[in-house]
Amino acid sequence: MMIEQQIMAAAQAAVKALYGQDVPEKMVQLQKTRSEFEGSLTLVVFPFVKMARKSPEQTGQELGEYLVANCPAVSKYNVVKGFLNLSIADEAWLQLLAAIDADPHYGEQSAHEDSPLVMIEYSSPNTNKPLHLGHVRNNLLGWSLAQIMQANGNRVVKTNIVNDRGIHICKSMLAWLKWGNGETPESSGKKGDHLIGDYYVAFDKHYREQVKELVAQGMDEEQAKQEAPLIKEAHEMLVKWEQGDAEVRALWEKMNSWVYAGFDETYQKMGVSFDKIYYESQTYLKGKAKVEEGLQKGLFERHDDGSVWADLTNEGLDQKLLLRSDGTSVYMTQDIGTAEMRFQDYPIDKMIYVVGNEQNYHFQVLSILLDRLGFKWGKELVHFSYGMVELPNGKMKSREGTVVDADDLMQLMVEDARRVSDEAGKNADMSEAEKQEIARIVGMGALKYFILKVDARKNMLFNPEESIDFNGNTGPFIQYTHARIRSILRKASQTSGTSLTSSTSLTSCTSLSAKEVELIQKMSEYGAAVEQAGKDYSPSGIANYCYELTKVFNQFYHDYSILNEEDEGKKQTRLVIARNVAKILKNGMALLGIEVPERM
């Protein structure tokens, strides 16, 4: 039984014995003792004052005396007003350390076949351009959220919906037909997604020129945007695609296959993957059918021009277009169709959409519509809404000149990590392959941690230089601490006469210092951090926990020697503490999708 549970049970027994009252567990409030007071855990006395018919101080004294006499975990106490500060016996801390050491995934839960099934959608790229910095934040949040939900005992399905149809796709296709001269990823030496992105930019450039020309001829700008020959051609191509035109479909398949090969390479570098990928081209017709079904049931209404709408005014919202007058679908229709397909594929209990906060209204509406259409998780769907991410001005401008390319950013991070490592001389004794592998782990760790440590709901500024720092709240700081501990453990096992003890023999060891107690207590909080991160959908909670644990370890290591400790009992205890700090850092960082190296 964990220390908190022992004390809570003993406190309930104390109230019963002293004041003749049965109290529920929720009345027993235990919290971490504030640093200025002696003790590790504090019992809030106020709820029991009326029962005791004594002052808070007297009540605290009586409860403290009972706990010292009857709870082996409590060694002494002090009372400050209505707060009973409890010092925990070394024996109890060592038993807790043994429990942490015995469980390779301490603080995490395993799923079983009856566990809730959580589906998480993230990434959602368009096939007309490569992934950019916004997608990086999306993918990292989605992947991390999946690991956190799994560590909370849920079954998880990671999905992606690829926006592979629509006018934006036709723009790239048309530009390639007009100006591509048969160019391919092989002939150009470019990744497929970058190649197609270049044609999307080319379309936009020529289209703007046509609009400008029409405006110069006296046409109104809005009209010019609709009358420009290029946009008309793109719309004609979209109609042909929807009609299943063989030539247009063949070109679409060929160009999309280039993009998917490019995406796969980016996802692999990023360390993310999916259990199931859905494609808008396969879901939009399902969405249209579902809307038609809703129309027949009187859930939606058709306007005179043939368009179909959902009236949401009684929900405090407005009218929402579901099908245009020409019968073509909108994003909402596609999301309904995708939901239908997913519900057929999996018995979903909870659906989480990882999508930027500019889509807050969209998901508010989608939730209402799915609920109306009878999806059991519709009302409770979670829109994991996150803020925008930007870079300091003037840095990392991509080939389009406006957005930051994901591949370029990842390459920069790995190069920076290698440069910092080379300059510090930390990698002098490594082979070239090992230097590169560690640069990859550190560079990607720096990128992921810097993005995930920020509350997802906030907009953020990503600074590549700050993120590589080996000090402060960064990925490399935590990775370096892990590597340092692993080095200590290797040296310990190589030193004659020093073998790592089994934690079960620790209970007879010598007394613990305050810093050692603080470390064991911090490690014991990992499970609560994982649980809270799952409730709040918050990777930043895990990042901050890992940073706090790293800081506490480094303070301890600064003050106490491990390998040079002469008292064998103390040395063994410290080695077991270090081993478990490394384990929890490795597991915690894995929840963020971050690897930790054995050496740096």
Coordinates of C-alpha atoms in Angstrom, one line a residue:
M1 CA 0.0 0.0 0.0
M2 CA 1.3 3.4 -0.9
I3 CA 2.3 5.8 1.9
E4 CA -0.7 8.2 1.2
Q5 CA -3.2 5.3 1.3
Q6 CA -1.7 4.0 4.6
I7 CA -2.0 7.5 6.2
M8 CA -5.5 8.1 4.8
A9 CA -6.7 4.8 6.2
A10 CA -5.0 5.5 9.5
A11 CA -6.5 9.0 9.7
Q12 CA -10.0 7.6 9.1
A13 CA -9.3 5.1 11.9
A14 CA -8.0 7.9 14.2
V15 CA -11.2 10.0 13.7
K16 CA -13.3 6.9 14.5
A17 CA -11.2 6.0 17.6
L18 CA -10.9 9.6 19.0
Y19 CA -14.3 11.1 18.0
G20 CA -16.5 8.1 17.3
Q21 CA -17.2 9.2 13.7
D22 CA -17.0 7.3 10.4
V23 CA -15.7 9.7 7.8
P24 CA -15.5 9.1 4.0
E25 CA -12.1 9.0 2.3
K26 CA -12.8 12.3 0.5
M27 CA -12.9 14.1 3.8
V28 CA -9.3 13.1 4.4
Q29 CA -7.3 15.8 2.6
L30 CA -3.6 15.0 2.2
Q31 CA -1.2 17.4 0.4
K32 CA 2.5 17.8 0.0
T33 CA 4.0 19.7 3.0
R34 CA 5.1 23.2 2.1
S35 CA 8.9 23.6 1.9
E36 CA 9.2 26.0 4.8
F37 CA 7.7 23.4 7.3
E38 CA 9.2 20.1 8.5
G39 CA 7.5 17.0 7.1
S40 CA 6.6 15.4 3.8
L41 CA 2.8 15.1 3.9
T42 CA 0.2 17.4 5.5
L43 CA -3.2 16.4 6.8
V44 CA -5.8 19.2 6.7
V45 CA -7.4 19.2 10.2
F46 CA -10.3 21.6 9.7
P47 CA -12.9 19.0 8.6
F48 CA -12.6 17.2 12.0
V49 CA -12.7 20.2 14.3
K50 CA -16.5 20.1 14.8
M51 CA -16.4 16.4 15.6
A52 CA -13.5 16.9 18.1
R53 CA -15.1 20.0 19.7
K54 CA -11.6 21.4 20.2
S55 CA -9.4 24.0 18.5
P56 CA -7.7 23.1 15.2
E57 CA -4.3 23.0 17.1
Q58 CA -5.6 20.6 19.8
T59 CA -7.4 18.4 17.2
G60 CA -4.1 18.3 15.2
Q61 CA -2.1 17.3 18.3
E62 CA -4.5 14.4 19.1
L63 CA -4.5 13.1 15.5
G64 CA -0.7 13.4 15.3
E65 CA -0.2 11.4 18.5
Y66 CA -2.6 8.7 17.3
L67 CA -0.8 8.4 13.9
V68 CA 2.7 8.2 15.4
A69 CA 1.4 5.4 17.7
N70 CA -0.7 3.5 15.2
C71 CA 0.7 4.1 11.7
P72 CA 4.2 2.7 11.0
A73 CA 4.7 5.1 8.1
V74 CA 4.5 8.2 10.4
S75 CA 7.6 8.9 12.5
K76 CA 6.8 12.3 14.0
Y77 CA 4.5 15.3 13.5
N78 CA 4.1 19.0 14.0
V79 CA 1.0 21.2 14.0
V80 CA 0.8 24.6 12.3
K81 CA -2.7 26.1 12.9
G82 CA -5.1 23.7 11.3
F83 CA -2.4 21.7 9.4
L84 CA -0.8 18.5 10.7
N85 CA 2.6 18.1 9.1
L86 CA 3.7 14.5 9.1
S87 CA 7.3 13.2 8.8
I88 CA 7.5 9.8 7.2
A89 CA 9.6 6.9 8.5
D90 CA 12.7 6.0 6.4
E91 CA 11.4 2.4 6.4
A92 CA 8.2 3.5 4.6
W93 CA 10.2 5.5 2.0
L94 CA 12.4 2.5 1.3
Q95 CA 9.4 0.2 0.9
L96 CA 8.0 2.7 -1.6
L97 CA 11.3 2.8 -3.4
A98 CA 11.2 -1.0 -3.6
A99 CA 7.7 -0.9 -5.0
I100 CA 8.8 1.7 -7.7
D101 CA 11.8 -0.4 -8.5
A102 CA 9.8 -3.6 -8.9
D103 CA 7.5 -2.2 -11.6
P104 CA 9.1 -1.4 -15.0
H105 CA 6.1 0.8 -15.9
Y106 CA 5.5 2.2 -12.4
G107 CA 2.7 4.8 -12.5
E108 CA 1.2 3.7 -15.8
Q109 CA -1.8 1.4 -16.4
S110 CA -2.2 -1.4 -19.0
A111 CA -5.3 -1.7 -21.2
H112 CA -7.4 -4.9 -21.3
E113 CA -10.0 -6.0 -23.7
D114 CA -12.8 -4.2 -21.8
S115 CA -11.0 -0.9 -21.5
P116 CA -12.6 2.1 -23.2
L117 CA -11.6 2.5 -26.9
V118 CA -10.4 6.1 -27.6
M119 CA -9.9 7.2 -31.1
I120 CA -7.5 10.1 -31.7
E121 CA -7.5 11.9 -35.1
Y122 CA -4.4 14.0 -35.8
S123 CA -2.3 15.3 -38.7
S124 CA -5.1 15.9 -41.3
P125 CA -2.9 17.1 -44.2
N126 CA -3.9 18.3 -47.6
T127 CA -2.3 16.5 -50.5
N128 CA -1.4 19.8 -52.3
K129 CA 1.5 20.8 -50.1
P130 CA 4.2 19.4 -47.7
L131 CA 3.7 19.3 -43.9
H132 CA 4.7 22.6 -42.2
L133 CA 5.4 23.8 -38.6
G134 CA 1.7 23.9 -37.7
H135 CA 1.5 20.2 -38.7
V136 CA 4.5 19.5 -36.5
R137 CA 2.7 20.8 -33.4
N138 CA -0.4 18.9 -34.5
N139 CA 1.4 15.5 -35.0
L140 CA 3.4 15.8 -31.8
L141 CA 0.4 16.6 -29.7
G142 CA -1.7 13.8 -31.3
W143 CA 1.0 11.2 -30.9
S144 CA 1.7 12.2 -27.3
L145 CA -1.9 12.3 -26.4
A146 CA -2.3 8.7 -27.7
Q147 CA 0.6 7.5 -25.5
I148 CA -0.8 9.3 -22.5
M149 CA -4.4 7.9 -23.0
Q150 CA -2.8 4.4 -23.3
A151 CA -0.8 4.9 -20.1
N152 CA -4.1 5.6 -18.4
G153 CA -5.4 2.2 -19.3
N154 CA -7.3 3.0 -22.5
R155 CA -7.2 1.1 -25.8
V156 CA -6.2 3.7 -28.4
V157 CA -6.7 3.9 -32.2
K158 CA -4.6 6.6 -33.9
T159 CA -6.2 7.9 -37.1
N160 CA -5.5 10.4 -39.8
I161 CA -8.0 11.9 -42.3
V162 CA -6.2 13.0 -45.5
N163 CA -7.8 15.8 -47.4
D164 CA -7.1 14.4 -50.8
R165 CA -9.9 15.9 -52.9
G166 CA -11.3 19.3 -53.6
I167 CA -10.4 22.5 -55.5
H168 CA -7.0 22.9 -53.8
I169 CA -5.9 19.5 -55.1
C170 CA -7.2 20.4 -58.6
K171 CA -5.1 23.6 -58.5
S172 CA -1.8 21.6 -58.1
M173 CA -2.9 19.1 -60.8
L174 CA -3.8 21.8 -63.3
A175 CA -0.5 23.7 -62.7
W176 CA 1.4 20.5 -63.2
L177 CA -0.4 19.8 -66.5
K178 CA 0.3 23.4 -67.7
W179 CA 3.9 23.9 -66.6
G180 CA 5.2 20.6 -65.4
N181 CA 6.7 19.1 -68.6
G182 CA 6.2 15.7 -67.1
E183 CA 8.4 16.4 -64.1
T184 CA 8.4 13.7 -61.4
P185 CA 10.1 13.3 -57.9
E186 CA 12.7 11.1 -59.6
S187 CA 13.5 13.5 -62.4
S188 CA 13.6 16.6 -60.1
G189 CA 15.3 15.0 -57.1
K190 CA 12.5 16.5 -54.9
K191 CA 10.3 14.8 -52.4
G192 CA 6.9 14.2 -53.9
D193 CA 5.1 16.5 -51.4
H194 CA 7.5 19.3 -52.0
L195 CA 7.2 18.9 -55.8
I196 CA 3.4 19.1 -55.6
G197 CA 3.6 22.1 -53.2
D198 CA 5.7 24.0 -55.8
Y199 CA 2.9 23.5 -58.3
Y200 CA 0.3 24.8 -55.9
V201 CA 2.4 27.9 -55.4
A202 CA 2.8 28.2 -59.2
F203 CA -1.0 28.1 -59.7
D204 CA -1.5 30.8 -57.1
K205 CA 1.2 33.0 -58.7
H206 CA -0.4 32.7 -62.2
Y207 CA -3.9 33.1 -60.8
R208 CA -3.1 36.3 -59.0
E209 CA -1.6 37.7 -62.3
Q210 CA -4.9 36.9 -64.1
V211 CA -7.0 38.5 -61.4
K212 CA -4.7 41.6 -61.5
E213 CA -5.1 41.8 -65.3
L214 CA -8.9 41.6 -65.1
V215 CA -9.0 44.3 -62.4
A216 CA -6.9 46.5 -64.7
Q217 CA -9.5 46.0 -67.4
G218 CA -12.1 47.4 -65.1
M219 CA -13.5 44.3 -63.5
D220 CA -14.5 44.3 -59.8
E221 CA -11.9 42.3 -57.7
E222 CA -14.4 39.8 -56.3
Q223 CA -15.8 39.1 -59.8
A224 CA -12.2 38.9 -61.2
K225 CA -11.4 36.1 -58.7
Q226 CA -14.3 34.1 -60.0
E227 CA -13.9 34.9 -63.7
A228 CA -10.1 34.3 -63.9
P229 CA -9.6 31.5 -66.5
L230 CA -7.4 29.4 -64.2
I231 CA -10.0 29.1 -61.4
K232 CA -12.7 28.2 -63.9
E233 CA -10.5 25.5 -65.3
A234 CA -9.8 24.2 -61.8
H235 CA -13.5 24.1 -61.1
E236 CA -14.1 22.2 -64.3
M237 CA -11.5 19.7 -63.3
L238 CA -13.2 19.2 -59.9
V239 CA -16.5 18.5 -61.6
K240 CA -14.8 16.0 -63.9
W241 CA -13.1 14.4 -60.8
E242 CA -16.5 14.1 -59.1
Q243 CA -18.0 12.5 -62.2
G244 CA -15.2 9.9 -62.2
D245 CA -13.4 11.1 -65.4
A246 CA -10.8 8.4 -66.1
E247 CA -8.0 10.8 -67.2
V248 CA -8.4 13.2 -64.3
R249 CA -8.7 10.4 -61.8
A250 CA -5.5 8.7 -63.1
L251 CA -3.5 12.0 -62.8
W252 CA -5.0 12.5 -59.3
E253 CA -3.9 9.0 -58.2
K254 CA -0.4 9.5 -59.7
M255 CA 0.2 12.9 -58.0
N256 CA -1.2 11.8 -54.7
S257 CA 1.0 8.7 -54.6
W258 CA 4.0 11.1 -54.9
V259 CA 2.7 13.1 -52.0
Y260 CA 2.1 10.0 -49.8
A261 CA 5.6 8.8 -50.3
G262 CA 6.8 12.2 -49.1
F263 CA 4.5 12.3 -46.1
D264 CA 5.6 8.8 -45.0
E265 CA 9.2 10.0 -45.0
T266 CA 8.3 13.0 -42.9
Y267 CA 6.2 11.0 -40.4
Q268 CA 9.0 8.5 -40.0
K269 CA 11.5 11.2 -39.2
M270 CA 9.0 12.8 -36.8
G271 CA 8.5 9.4 -35.1
V272 CA 4.7 9.3 -35.5
S273 CA 2.4 6.8 -37.2
F274 CA -1.3 5.8 -37.6
D275 CA -3.3 2.7 -37.0
K276 CA -5.8 3.7 -39.8
I277 CA -5.8 6.3 -42.4
Y278 CA -9.0 7.7 -43.9
Y279 CA -9.3 9.6 -47.1
E280 CA -11.8 12.4 -47.8
S281 CA -12.3 10.9 -51.3
Q282 CA -13.7 7.8 -49.7
T283 CA -15.7 9.5 -46.9
Y284 CA -17.4 12.5 -48.6
L285 CA -20.0 10.4 -50.4
K286 CA -20.8 8.6 -47.1
G287 CA -21.3 12.1 -45.6
K288 CA -23.6 13.1 -48.4
A289 CA -25.7 10.0 -47.9
K290 CA -25.8 10.6 -44.2
V291 CA -27.0 14.2 -44.8
E292 CA -29.7 12.9 -47.2
E293 CA -30.8 10.4 -44.5
G294 CA -31.0 13.3 -42.0
L295 CA -33.0 15.3 -44.5
Q296 CA -35.6 12.5 -44.8
K297 CA -35.9 12.3 -41.0
G298 CA -36.5 16.0 -40.8
L299 CA -33.2 16.8 -39.1
F300 CA -32.1 19.1 -41.9
E301 CA -33.8 21.3 -44.5
R302 CA -33.4 21.9 -48.2
H303 CA -33.5 25.5 -49.4
D304 CA -35.1 26.6 -52.7
D305 CA -31.7 26.6 -54.5
G306 CA -31.3 22.9 -53.6
S307 CA -28.7 23.4 -50.9
V308 CA -29.1 21.5 -47.6
W309 CA -28.8 23.2 -44.2
A310 CA -28.9 22.4 -40.5
D311 CA -30.8 24.9 -38.4
L312 CA -28.9 25.3 -35.1
T313 CA -30.6 28.5 -33.9
N314 CA -32.2 26.7 -31.0
E315 CA -28.7 25.7 -29.9
G316 CA -27.7 29.4 -29.8
L317 CA -25.8 29.1 -33.2
D318 CA -26.8 29.9 -36.8
Q319 CA -27.6 27.9 -39.9
K320 CA -24.9 25.5 -41.2
L321 CA -24.5 24.6 -44.9
L322 CA -24.1 20.8 -45.4
L323 CA -24.5 20.5 -49.2
R324 CA -24.1 23.2 -51.8
S325 CA -26.8 23.9 -54.3
D326 CA -24.8 21.9 -57.0
G327 CA -24.8 18.9 -54.6
T328 CA -21.1 19.1 -53.7
S329 CA -20.1 18.6 -50.1
V330 CA -18.4 20.8 -47.6
Y331 CA -15.9 19.9 -44.8
M332 CA -18.7 19.3 -42.3
T333 CA -20.2 16.7 -44.7
Q334 CA -16.9 15.0 -45.0
D335 CA -16.5 14.9 -41.2
I336 CA -19.9 13.3 -40.8
G337 CA -19.0 10.7 -43.4
T338 CA -15.7 9.9 -41.8
A339 CA -17.5 9.6 -38.4
E340 CA -19.9 7.1 -40.0
M341 CA -17.0 5.0 -41.4
R342 CA -15.1 5.1 -38.2
F343 CA -18.1 4.0 -36.2
Q344 CA -18.6 1.1 -38.5
D345 CA -14.9 0.1 -38.2
Y346 CA -14.5 0.5 -34.4
P347 CA -16.7 0.4 -31.3
I348 CA -15.5 3.9 -30.3
D349 CA -16.2 5.1 -26.7
K350 CA -14.5 8.5 -27.1
M351 CA -13.4 10.5 -30.1
I352 CA -10.7 13.1 -29.8
Y353 CA -10.0 15.5 -32.7
V354 CA -6.6 17.2 -32.6
V355 CA -7.3 20.4 -34.7
G356 CA -6.2 24.0 -34.3
N357 CA -8.3 26.5 -32.4
E358 CA -9.5 28.3 -35.6
Q359 CA -11.8 25.3 -36.0
N360 CA -13.5 25.6 -32.5
Y361 CA -16.8 26.6 -34.0
H362 CA -16.6 23.7 -36.6
F363 CA -16.3 21.1 -33.8
Q364 CA -19.0 22.7 -31.7
V365 CA -21.4 22.3 -34.7
L366 CA -20.1 18.8 -35.6
S367 CA -20.7 17.6 -32.0
I368 CA -24.4 18.7 -32.3
L369 CA -24.9 17.2 -35.7
L370 CA -23.3 13.8 -34.8
D371 CA -25.5 13.7 -31.7
R372 CA -28.6 14.4 -33.8
L373 CA -27.6 11.7 -36.2
G374 CA -27.4 9.2 -33.4
F375 CA -23.7 8.7 -32.8
K376 CA -23.4 7.8 -29.1
W377 CA -20.1 9.7 -28.6
G378 CA -21.3 12.7 -30.6
K379 CA -22.2 14.9 -27.7
E380 CA -19.0 14.0 -25.8
L381 CA -16.6 14.3 -28.7
V382 CA -13.4 16.1 -27.6
H383 CA -11.9 18.9 -29.8
F384 CA -8.3 19.0 -28.6
S385 CA -7.9 22.6 -29.6
Y386 CA -4.4 24.0 -29.8
G387 CA -2.9 27.4 -30.6
M388 CA -0.7 28.5 -33.5
V389 CA 3.1 28.1 -33.5
E390 CA 5.4 30.6 -35.1
L391 CA 9.2 31.2 -35.3
P392 CA 11.1 34.4 -34.6
N393 CA 10.9 36.7 -37.6
G394 CA 13.4 36.2 -40.4
K395 CA 14.3 32.6 -39.4
M396 CA 13.5 29.4 -41.3
K397 CA 11.6 31.0 -44.2
S398 CA 10.7 28.1 -46.4
R399 CA 10.6 27.8 -50.2
E400 CA 7.2 29.4 -50.3
G401 CA 8.4 32.3 -48.3
T402 CA 5.5 32.2 -45.9
V403 CA 5.4 28.9 -44.0
V404 CA 8.0 26.8 -42.3
D405 CA 8.6 23.4 -43.9
A406 CA 8.6 20.4 -41.5
D407 CA 11.4 18.6 -43.2
D408 CA 13.6 21.7 -43.2
L409 CA 12.9 22.4 -39.5
M410 CA 13.7 18.8 -38.5
Q411 CA 16.9 18.8 -40.5
L412 CA 18.0 22.1 -38.9
M413 CA 17.3 20.8 -35.4
V414 CA 19.5 17.7 -36.0
E415 CA 22.3 19.8 -37.6
D416 CA 22.2 22.2 -34.6
A417 CA 22.3 19.4 -32.1
R418 CA 25.4 17.9 -33.9
R419 CA 27.1 21.3 -34.0
V420 CA 26.5 22.0 -30.3
S421 CA 27.8 18.5 -29.5
D422 CA 30.9 18.9 -31.6
E423 CA 31.7 22.3 -30.2
A424 CA 31.3 21.0 -26.6
G425 CA 33.6 18.0 -27.4
K426 CA 31.1 15.7 -25.7
N427 CA 31.1 13.2 -28.5
A428 CA 34.9 12.9 -29.1
D429 CA 35.1 9.2 -28.3
M430 CA 32.1 8.2 -30.5
S431 CA 32.0 6.7 -34.0
E432 CA 30.6 8.9 -36.8
A433 CA 27.4 6.7 -36.9
E434 CA 26.9 7.2 -33.1
K435 CA 27.5 10.9 -33.3
Q436 CA 24.8 11.2 -36.0
E437 CA 22.4 9.0 -34.2
I438 CA 22.7 11.0 -31.0
A439 CA 22.4 14.3 -32.9
R440 CA 19.1 12.9 -34.3
I441 CA 17.8 11.9 -30.9
V442 CA 18.9 15.2 -29.3
G443 CA 17.7 17.4 -32.1
M444 CA 14.3 15.7 -32.4
G445 CA 14.0 15.6 -28.6
A446 CA 14.7 19.4 -28.4
L447 CA 12.1 20.1 -31.0
K448 CA 9.4 17.9 -29.5
Y449 CA 10.0 18.9 -25.9
F450 CA 10.0 22.7 -26.7
I451 CA 6.7 22.3 -28.5
L452 CA 5.0 19.9 -26.0
K453 CA 6.1 21.7 -22.7
V454 CA 3.8 24.6 -23.6
D455 CA 0.1 24.4 -22.7
A456 CA -1.4 23.3 -26.0
R457 CA -4.2 25.9 -25.9
K458 CA -1.7 28.8 -26.1
N459 CA -0.1 30.3 -29.2
M460 CA 3.7 29.8 -29.0
L461 CA 6.9 31.0 -30.4
F462 CA 9.3 28.2 -31.3
N463 CA 13.0 29.2 -31.0
P464 CA 15.3 26.5 -32.4
E465 CA 18.4 27.9 -30.6
E466 CA 16.8 28.1 -27.2
S467 CA 15.4 24.5 -27.6
I468 CA 18.9 22.9 -28.0
D469 CA 20.2 24.4 -24.7
F470 CA 21.6 21.8 -22.3
N471 CA 20.5 23.8 -19.3
G472 CA 17.1 24.9 -18.3
N473 CA 13.6 23.5 -19.2
T474 CA 14.7 21.8 -22.4
G475 CA 14.6 18.3 -23.9
P476 CA 18.5 18.0 -24.1
F477 CA 18.7 18.9 -20.3
I478 CA 16.5 16.0 -19.4
Q479 CA 18.2 13.7 -22.0
Y480 CA 21.6 14.6 -20.6
T481 CA 20.6 13.8 -17.1
H482 CA 19.3 10.4 -18.2
A483 CA 22.6 9.7 -20.0
R484 CA 24.6 10.8 -16.9
I485 CA 22.6 8.4 -14.7
R486 CA 23.2 5.6 -17.2
S487 CA 26.9 6.3 -17.1
I488 CA 26.9 6.2 -13.3
L489 CA 25.2 2.8 -13.4
R490 CA 27.6 1.4 -16.0
K491 CA 30.6 2.6 -13.9
A492 CA 29.0 1.0 -10.8
S493 CA 28.6 -2.3 -12.4
Q494 CA 32.2 -2.2 -13.7
T495 CA 33.7 -1.3 -10.3
S496 CA 35.0 -4.3 -8.5
G497 CA 32.9 -5.2 -5.5
T498 CA 30.0 -2.9 -6.6
S499 CA 26.9 -4.7 -7.9
L500 CA 23.5 -3.1 -8.1
T501 CA 21.5 -4.4 -5.3
S502 CA 18.0 -5.7 -5.5
S503 CA 15.7 -3.1 -4.0
T504 CA 14.1 -5.7 -1.7
S505 CA 17.3 -5.7 0.5
L506 CA 17.1 -1.9 1.0
T507 CA 14.9 -1.9 4.1
S508 CA 17.9 -2.6 6.3
C509 CA 19.9 0.3 4.9
T510 CA 21.0 3.4 6.7
S511 CA 19.0 6.6 7.2
L512 CA 17.9 8.7 4.2
S513 CA 18.8 12.4 3.7
A514 CA 16.1 15.0 3.0
K515 CA 17.2 15.1 -0.7
E516 CA 16.8 11.3 -1.1
V517 CA 13.4 11.5 0.5
E518 CA 12.4 14.3 -1.9
L519 CA 13.5 12.2 -4.8
I520 CA 11.6 9.1 -3.8
Q521 CA 8.5 11.3 -3.1
K522 CA 8.9 13.0 -6.5
M523 CA 9.1 9.6 -8.3
S524 CA 6.0 8.4 -6.5
E525 CA 4.1 11.3 -8.0
Y526 CA 4.6 10.0 -11.6
G527 CA 1.3 8.0 -11.6
A528 CA -0.7 11.1 -10.5
A529 CA 1.0 13.2 -13.2
V530 CA 0.1 10.6 -15.8
E531 CA -3.5 10.4 -14.6
Q532 CA -3.8 14.2 -14.5
A533 CA -2.4 14.6 -18.0
G534 CA -5.0 12.1 -19.2
K535 CA -7.8 14.0 -17.6
D536 CA -6.7 17.3 -18.9
Y537 CA -5.5 16.0 -22.3
S538 CA -2.2 17.7 -21.5
P539 CA 1.2 16.5 -22.7
S540 CA 2.7 19.7 -21.1
G541 CA 1.8 18.1 -17.7
I542 CA 4.2 15.2 -18.4
A543 CA 6.9 17.5 -19.8
N544 CA 6.8 19.6 -16.7
Y545 CA 6.9 16.6 -14.4
C546 CA 10.0 15.2 -16.2
Y547 CA 11.7 18.6 -15.8
E548 CA 10.8 18.8 -12.1
L549 CA 12.2 15.3 -11.5
T550 CA 15.4 16.1 -13.4
K551 CA 15.9 19.2 -11.4
V552 CA 15.4 17.4 -8.1
F553 CA 17.9 14.7 -9.2
N554 CA 20.5 17.2 -10.2
Q555 CA 20.2 19.0 -6.9
F556 CA 20.7 15.7 -5.1
Y557 CA 23.7 14.7 -7.3
H558 CA 25.3 18.1 -6.7
D559 CA 25.2 17.6 -2.9
Y560 CA 25.8 13.8 -2.6
S561 CA 28.3 11.5 -4.2
I562 CA 27.0 8.1 -5.5
L563 CA 30.0 6.2 -6.6
N564 CA 32.4 7.6 -4.0
E565 CA 30.1 7.1 -1.0
E566 CA 32.0 4.9 1.4
D567 CA 28.9 3.6 3.3
E568 CA 27.9 0.6 1.2
G569 CA 24.3 0.7 2.3
K570 CA 24.0 4.4 1.3
K571 CA 25.7 3.8 -2.0
Q572 CA 23.3 0.9 -2.9
T573 CA 20.3 3.0 -1.9
R574 CA 21.5 5.9 -4.1
L575 CA 22.1 3.6 -7.0
V576 CA 18.6 2.2 -6.8
I577 CA 17.2 5.8 -6.6
A578 CA 19.3 6.8 -9.6
R579 CA 18.2 3.7 -11.6
N580 CA 14.6 4.5 -11.0
V581 CA 14.9 8.2 -11.8
A582 CA 16.4 7.1 -15.2
K583 CA 13.5 4.6 -15.7
I584 CA 10.8 7.2 -15.0
L585 CA 12.5 9.8 -17.2
K586 CA 12.7 7.3 -20.0
N587 CA 9.0 6.3 -19.6
G588 CA 7.8 9.8 -19.2
M589 CA 9.7 11.2 -22.2
A590 CA 8.4 8.2 -24.2
L591 CA 4.9 9.5 -23.5
L592 CA 6.0 12.7 -25.4
G593 CA 7.5 10.6 -28.2
I594 CA 11.0 11.5 -27.1
E595 CA 13.9 9.1 -27.0
V596 CA 16.6 9.3 -24.3
P597 CA 20.1 8.2 -25.2
E598 CA 22.3 5.9 -23.1
R599 CA 25.2 8.4 -23.4
M600 CA 25.7 11.9 -24.8

